[in-house]
Structure formats: C-alpha cells, structure tokens
Amino acid sequence: MFRKYLAALFVTAFVALFSVTTVFAQDTEETLDVETTDESAATEVENGGLPEQTFLIYVHEDCPHCQRVEAFVEEQGIQDQVEYVELKNNQENMDALQAEWEKFNVPTSDQGWPFMVYEDENGDETYATGDEPIIQILSQYNGIPYTAPDNGEDTTTSDSPSGGLGDSVFLVLGGVVLMFIVGYGVYSAASKK
C-alpha cells in the first residue's frame, strides 16, 4: 500500500515540475508586440520613404513605459507628429482604447499601454504596443538611427489589475495541491480493496 502512495506522490511531483517549467518558459519567452515590423529588433533602421503621419498613442500618466516614449518624442523633437490620449481618470479614453483593442483583435496578454495606432508602409492602419516597439517605429518613420536594447524586459503596463509571475506561481501551487488530493483519493480507494 505504501508503494501505491509513493507512486501517486511521484506522479503528483512530476506533474507539478512539468507545470512549473511550462509556466516559467511562457513567462520568460520574449515577444515583440508589433503587428507589422521587421524581425530584427536590434538593427538600426532608416526612413525608407515612409509617409509622414500623426501617431495616436494611448498613455497613462503613471506608466514608466509611457514616460519613456514621451521622453523619446520630446528628445527627438517630433511632438508635432504625435497625438497623446491620456488614460488616467478618463473612462471615455479607456473605452476608446478598448475599442482599438477589439478592432485589431489584440490578444488579452498584449493589452496594455503605451499603445500606438498608425499607418504602416502600405497605408494600412495597424498598431504597436510597448515602449521599445513604439520607439523603434517612430525612429523608422523619422529616419532616426536607433538600436533597441535586447534586455528581455516587459515593455507594456498591463490593463489587468494583477498578473505576471505571482499568478503563475499561485496557479502551479493550486495544481500541486489538487494533484496531491487526487493522488491521496486514488491511494485511499486502492487501499480499501
């Protein structure tokens, strides 16, 4: 009987370990949150005859990623090309951002700010989310040499009230507890026979 209990415990530990490695692999996977961009994020980009336009950027006053985009725009003197939409304490602007997310079918995991709407080189309306992708696109459209750092940091502030590693750990621990309960139930049922 003790062997059955050990087998159930071993299966539980294996499932928990697999869950943890899967979650951490997903959490550390780097993604570039730009719908239409060059794959190379660390190369200098130049203006290839791209049309001048106004970039609509949704920002939040307290967001460090938004502040970085705003600082870049000011440093480069391209404020006349950017229209900011402030989200803090403004439900109407939040609703407009939600509508943009729905229009572009932005995955929930990519819904955050800064969020930019612009026309790509083909004249099609598209979006970018996160400070690095937005700065890269603004650089490209303005012929500003720019090399994106490859530090793997998150470049958006999420719309969700919580998230990230804390939720993943909670989910894994819940799965471990559930598997332990199931394993004990299997052991108990087997030992009664």
mmCIF file of C-alpha atoms in Angstrom:
data_model
loop_
_atom_site.group_PDB
_atom_site.id
_atom_site.type_symbol
_atom_site.label_atom_id
_atom_site.label_comp_id
_atom_site.label_asym_id
_atom_site.label_seq_id
_atom_site.Cartn_x
_atom_site.Cartn_y
_atom_site.Cartn_z
ATOM 1 C CA MET A 1 0.000 0.000 0.000
ATOM 2 C CA PHE A 2 2.810 2.363 0.822
ATOM 3 C CA ARG A 3 4.195 1.827 -2.690
ATOM 4 C CA LYS A 4 0.904 2.983 -4.225
ATOM 5 C CA TYR A 5 1.030 6.104 -2.099
ATOM 6 C CA LEU A 6 4.616 6.756 -3.196
ATOM 7 C CA ALA A 7 3.632 6.200 -6.835
ATOM 8 C CA ALA A 8 0.785 8.725 -6.513
ATOM 9 C CA LEU A 9 3.132 11.181 -4.835
ATOM 10 C CA PHE A 10 5.731 10.666 -7.583
ATOM 11 C CA VAL A 11 3.138 11.314 -10.314
ATOM 12 C CA THR A 12 2.000 14.447 -8.469
ATOM 13 C CA ALA A 13 5.577 15.727 -8.200
ATOM 14 C CA PHE A 14 6.205 15.023 -11.890
ATOM 15 C CA VAL A 15 3.060 16.895 -12.956
ATOM 16 C CA ALA A 16 3.956 19.818 -10.675
ATOM 17 C CA LEU A 17 7.501 20.007 -12.049
ATOM 18 C CA PHE A 18 6.215 19.898 -15.625
ATOM 19 C CA SER A 19 3.703 22.665 -14.813
ATOM 20 C CA VAL A 20 6.357 24.872 -13.240
ATOM 21 C CA THR A 21 8.767 24.543 -16.155
ATOM 22 C CA THR A 22 5.977 25.212 -18.655
ATOM 23 C CA VAL A 23 4.822 28.323 -16.799
ATOM 24 C CA PHE A 24 8.340 29.710 -16.398
ATOM 25 C CA ALA A 25 9.100 29.049 -20.051
ATOM 26 C CA GLN A 26 5.989 31.037 -21.011
ATOM 27 C CA ASP A 27 6.826 33.852 -18.591
ATOM 28 C CA THR A 28 10.365 34.300 -19.891
ATOM 29 C CA GLU A 29 9.552 33.972 -23.586
ATOM 30 C CA GLU A 30 10.328 37.289 -25.270
ATOM 31 C CA THR A 31 7.766 38.573 -27.738
ATOM 32 C CA LEU A 32 7.830 41.651 -29.928
ATOM 33 C CA ASP A 33 4.383 43.222 -29.648
ATOM 34 C CA VAL A 34 4.275 44.822 -33.088
ATOM 35 C CA GLU A 35 1.854 43.593 -35.696
ATOM 36 C CA THR A 36 3.866 44.685 -38.725
ATOM 37 C CA THR A 37 7.601 45.167 -38.222
ATOM 38 C CA ASP A 38 10.975 43.867 -39.260
ATOM 39 C CA GLU A 39 12.036 40.763 -37.313
ATOM 40 C CA SER A 40 15.370 42.324 -36.362
ATOM 41 C CA ALA A 41 14.810 44.445 -33.250
ATOM 42 C CA ALA A 42 18.476 45.255 -32.722
ATOM 43 C CA THR A 43 19.375 46.800 -36.062
ATOM 44 C CA GLU A 44 19.481 50.436 -36.981
ATOM 45 C CA VAL A 45 16.506 51.500 -39.031
ATOM 46 C CA GLU A 46 16.272 54.320 -41.551
ATOM 47 C CA ASN A 47 13.344 56.095 -43.181
ATOM 48 C CA GLY A 48 12.648 54.283 -46.427
ATOM 49 C CA GLY A 49 10.399 56.946 -47.925
ATOM 50 C CA LEU A 50 7.667 56.269 -45.382
ATOM 51 C CA PRO A 51 4.709 58.677 -45.381
ATOM 52 C CA GLU A 52 4.518 61.408 -42.766
ATOM 53 C CA GLN A 53 1.605 60.928 -40.423
ATOM 54 C CA THR A 54 0.216 61.553 -36.973
ATOM 55 C CA PHE A 55 0.786 58.741 -34.493
ATOM 56 C CA LEU A 56 -2.020 58.217 -31.966
ATOM 57 C CA ILE A 57 -0.508 56.980 -28.695
ATOM 58 C CA TYR A 58 -2.556 55.931 -25.664
ATOM 59 C CA VAL A 59 -0.584 56.670 -22.492
ATOM 60 C CA HIS A 60 -1.098 56.615 -18.729
ATOM 61 C CA GLU A 61 0.456 59.301 -16.563
ATOM 62 C CA ASP A 62 1.837 56.786 -14.036
ATOM 63 C CA CYS A 63 3.246 54.337 -16.602
ATOM 64 C CA PRO A 64 7.068 54.263 -16.827
ATOM 65 C CA HIS A 65 6.915 52.769 -20.340
ATOM 66 C CA CYS A 66 4.671 55.635 -21.483
ATOM 67 C CA GLN A 67 7.023 58.164 -19.894
ATOM 68 C CA ARG A 68 9.903 56.638 -21.835
ATOM 69 C CA VAL A 69 8.021 57.050 -25.142
ATOM 70 C CA GLU A 70 7.077 60.632 -24.263
ATOM 71 C CA ALA A 71 10.701 61.442 -23.372
ATOM 72 C CA PHE A 72 11.906 59.975 -26.681
ATOM 73 C CA VAL A 73 9.360 62.022 -28.657
ATOM 74 C CA GLU A 74 10.439 65.202 -26.866
ATOM 75 C CA GLU A 75 14.179 64.481 -27.211
ATOM 76 C CA GLN A 76 13.781 63.921 -30.954
ATOM 77 C CA GLY A 77 11.549 66.981 -31.429
ATOM 78 C CA ILE A 78 8.745 65.059 -33.127
ATOM 79 C CA GLN A 79 5.895 66.223 -30.848
ATOM 80 C CA ASP A 80 4.015 67.603 -33.874
ATOM 81 C CA GLN A 81 3.654 64.055 -35.230
ATOM 82 C CA VAL A 82 2.211 62.558 -32.057
ATOM 83 C CA GLU A 83 -1.242 62.854 -30.520
ATOM 84 C CA TYR A 84 -1.405 61.528 -26.957
ATOM 85 C CA VAL A 85 -4.571 60.127 -25.409
ATOM 86 C CA GLU A 86 -4.328 60.213 -21.584
ATOM 87 C CA LEU A 87 -5.953 57.231 -19.864
ATOM 88 C CA LYS A 88 -5.627 58.165 -16.175
ATOM 89 C CA ASN A 89 -9.005 59.022 -14.642
ATOM 90 C CA ASN A 90 -10.649 59.152 -18.089
ATOM 91 C CA GLN A 91 -13.208 56.424 -18.747
ATOM 92 C CA GLU A 92 -14.040 57.783 -22.203
ATOM 93 C CA ASN A 93 -10.417 57.375 -23.332
ATOM 94 C CA MET A 94 -10.235 53.912 -21.723
ATOM 95 C CA ASP A 95 -13.344 52.933 -23.699
ATOM 96 C CA ALA A 96 -11.709 54.248 -26.884
ATOM 97 C CA LEU A 97 -8.621 52.130 -26.148
ATOM 98 C CA GLN A 98 -10.823 49.072 -25.540
ATOM 99 C CA ALA A 99 -12.451 49.718 -28.938
ATOM 100 C CA GLU A 100 -8.997 49.845 -30.592
ATOM 101 C CA TRP A 101 -8.038 46.534 -28.956
ATOM 102 C CA GLU A 102 -11.246 44.973 -30.280
ATOM 103 C CA LYS A 103 -10.779 46.475 -33.760
ATOM 104 C CA PHE A 104 -7.284 44.958 -34.069
ATOM 105 C CA ASN A 105 -8.157 41.738 -32.172
ATOM 106 C CA VAL A 106 -5.304 42.398 -29.744
ATOM 107 C CA PRO A 107 -4.731 39.348 -27.513
ATOM 108 C CA THR A 108 -5.509 39.959 -23.843
ATOM 109 C CA SER A 109 -1.870 39.338 -22.946
ATOM 110 C CA ASP A 110 -0.843 42.265 -25.200
ATOM 111 C CA GLN A 111 -3.483 44.708 -23.972
ATOM 112 C CA GLY A 112 -1.631 47.440 -22.154
ATOM 113 C CA TRP A 113 -0.045 50.818 -22.649
ATOM 114 C CA PRO A 114 1.602 52.561 -24.292
ATOM 115 C CA PHE A 115 -0.469 51.585 -27.324
ATOM 116 C CA MET A 116 0.035 53.260 -30.705
ATOM 117 C CA VAL A 117 -2.197 53.329 -33.791
ATOM 118 C CA TYR A 118 -0.559 54.312 -37.085
ATOM 119 C CA GLU A 119 -0.457 53.588 -40.824
ATOM 120 C CA ASP A 120 2.183 51.127 -41.987
ATOM 121 C CA GLU A 121 4.264 51.486 -45.155
ATOM 122 C CA ASN A 122 1.337 50.106 -47.215
ATOM 123 C CA GLY A 123 -1.086 52.683 -45.831
ATOM 124 C CA ASP A 124 -2.897 50.078 -43.700
ATOM 125 C CA GLU A 125 -3.883 51.062 -40.179
ATOM 126 C CA THR A 126 -2.073 48.922 -37.618
ATOM 127 C CA TYR A 127 -0.837 49.051 -34.037
ATOM 128 C CA ALA A 128 2.142 48.602 -31.755
ATOM 129 C CA THR A 129 2.202 48.102 -28.000
ATOM 130 C CA GLY A 130 5.111 48.645 -25.631
ATOM 131 C CA ASP A 131 7.769 51.330 -25.402
ATOM 132 C CA GLU A 132 10.522 49.594 -27.419
ATOM 133 C CA PRO A 133 8.359 48.696 -30.452
ATOM 134 C CA ILE A 134 6.790 52.184 -30.476
ATOM 135 C CA ILE A 135 10.155 53.937 -30.240
ATOM 136 C CA GLN A 136 11.524 51.687 -32.990
ATOM 137 C CA ILE A 137 8.621 52.565 -35.315
ATOM 138 C CA LEU A 138 8.830 56.298 -34.548
ATOM 139 C CA SER A 139 12.563 56.124 -35.304
ATOM 140 C CA GLN A 140 11.965 54.314 -38.582
ATOM 141 C CA TYR A 141 9.330 56.780 -39.779
ATOM 142 C CA ASN A 142 11.544 59.749 -38.895
ATOM 143 C CA GLY A 143 14.877 58.414 -40.162
ATOM 144 C CA ILE A 144 16.369 58.381 -36.661
ATOM 145 C CA PRO A 145 19.096 55.746 -36.148
ATOM 146 C CA TYR A 146 18.011 53.561 -33.264
ATOM 147 C CA THR A 147 19.227 50.299 -31.781
ATOM 148 C CA ALA A 148 16.747 48.561 -29.499
ATOM 149 C CA PRO A 149 18.264 47.075 -26.351
ATOM 150 C CA ASP A 150 17.930 43.310 -26.089
ATOM 151 C CA ASN A 151 17.284 43.046 -22.357
ATOM 152 C CA GLY A 152 14.119 40.926 -22.426
ATOM 153 C CA GLU A 153 12.200 43.353 -20.216
ATOM 154 C CA ASP A 154 8.447 43.789 -20.408
ATOM 155 C CA THR A 155 7.653 46.934 -22.412
ATOM 156 C CA THR A 156 3.986 47.462 -21.531
ATOM 157 C CA THR A 157 1.953 48.192 -18.477
ATOM 158 C CA SER A 158 -0.873 45.676 -18.334
ATOM 159 C CA ASP A 159 -4.528 46.634 -18.156
ATOM 160 C CA SER A 160 -5.197 43.773 -15.742
ATOM 161 C CA PRO A 161 -5.141 44.583 -12.025
ATOM 162 C CA SER A 162 -2.790 41.689 -11.347
ATOM 163 C CA GLY A 163 -0.755 39.279 -13.364
ATOM 164 C CA GLY A 164 2.681 38.009 -14.097
ATOM 165 C CA LEU A 165 4.737 35.595 -12.097
ATOM 166 C CA GLY A 166 2.619 35.842 -8.921
ATOM 167 C CA ASP A 167 -0.456 34.472 -10.654
ATOM 168 C CA SER A 168 1.589 31.735 -12.312
ATOM 169 C CA VAL A 169 3.043 30.563 -9.011
ATOM 170 C CA PHE A 170 -0.417 30.600 -7.437
ATOM 171 C CA LEU A 171 -1.764 28.540 -10.340
ATOM 172 C CA VAL A 172 1.046 25.982 -10.092
ATOM 173 C CA LEU A 173 0.677 25.644 -6.318
ATOM 174 C CA GLY A 174 -3.068 25.154 -6.717
ATOM 175 C CA GLY A 175 -2.387 22.418 -9.258
ATOM 176 C CA VAL A 176 0.062 20.697 -6.912
ATOM 177 C CA VAL A 177 -2.457 20.733 -4.064
ATOM 178 C CA LEU A 178 -5.184 19.426 -6.357
ATOM 179 C CA MET A 179 -2.943 16.630 -7.650
ATOM 180 C CA PHE A 180 -2.000 15.702 -4.078
ATOM 181 C CA ILE A 181 -5.680 15.440 -3.150
ATOM 182 C CA VAL A 182 -6.420 13.326 -6.222
ATOM 183 C CA GLY A 183 -3.396 11.145 -5.514
ATOM 184 C CA TYR A 184 -4.474 10.605 -1.923
ATOM 185 C CA GLY A 185 -8.009 9.766 -3.120
ATOM 186 C CA VAL A 186 -6.610 7.159 -5.516
ATOM 187 C CA TYR A 187 -4.448 5.751 -2.746
ATOM 188 C CA SER A 188 -7.388 5.593 -0.331
ATOM 189 C CA ALA A 189 -9.628 3.876 -2.865
ATOM 190 C CA ALA A 190 -6.920 1.364 -3.737
ATOM 191 C CA SER A 191 -6.161 0.556 -0.116
ATOM 192 C CA LYS A 192 -9.849 -0.268 0.654
ATOM 193 C CA LYS A 193 -9.914 -3.055 -1.934
#
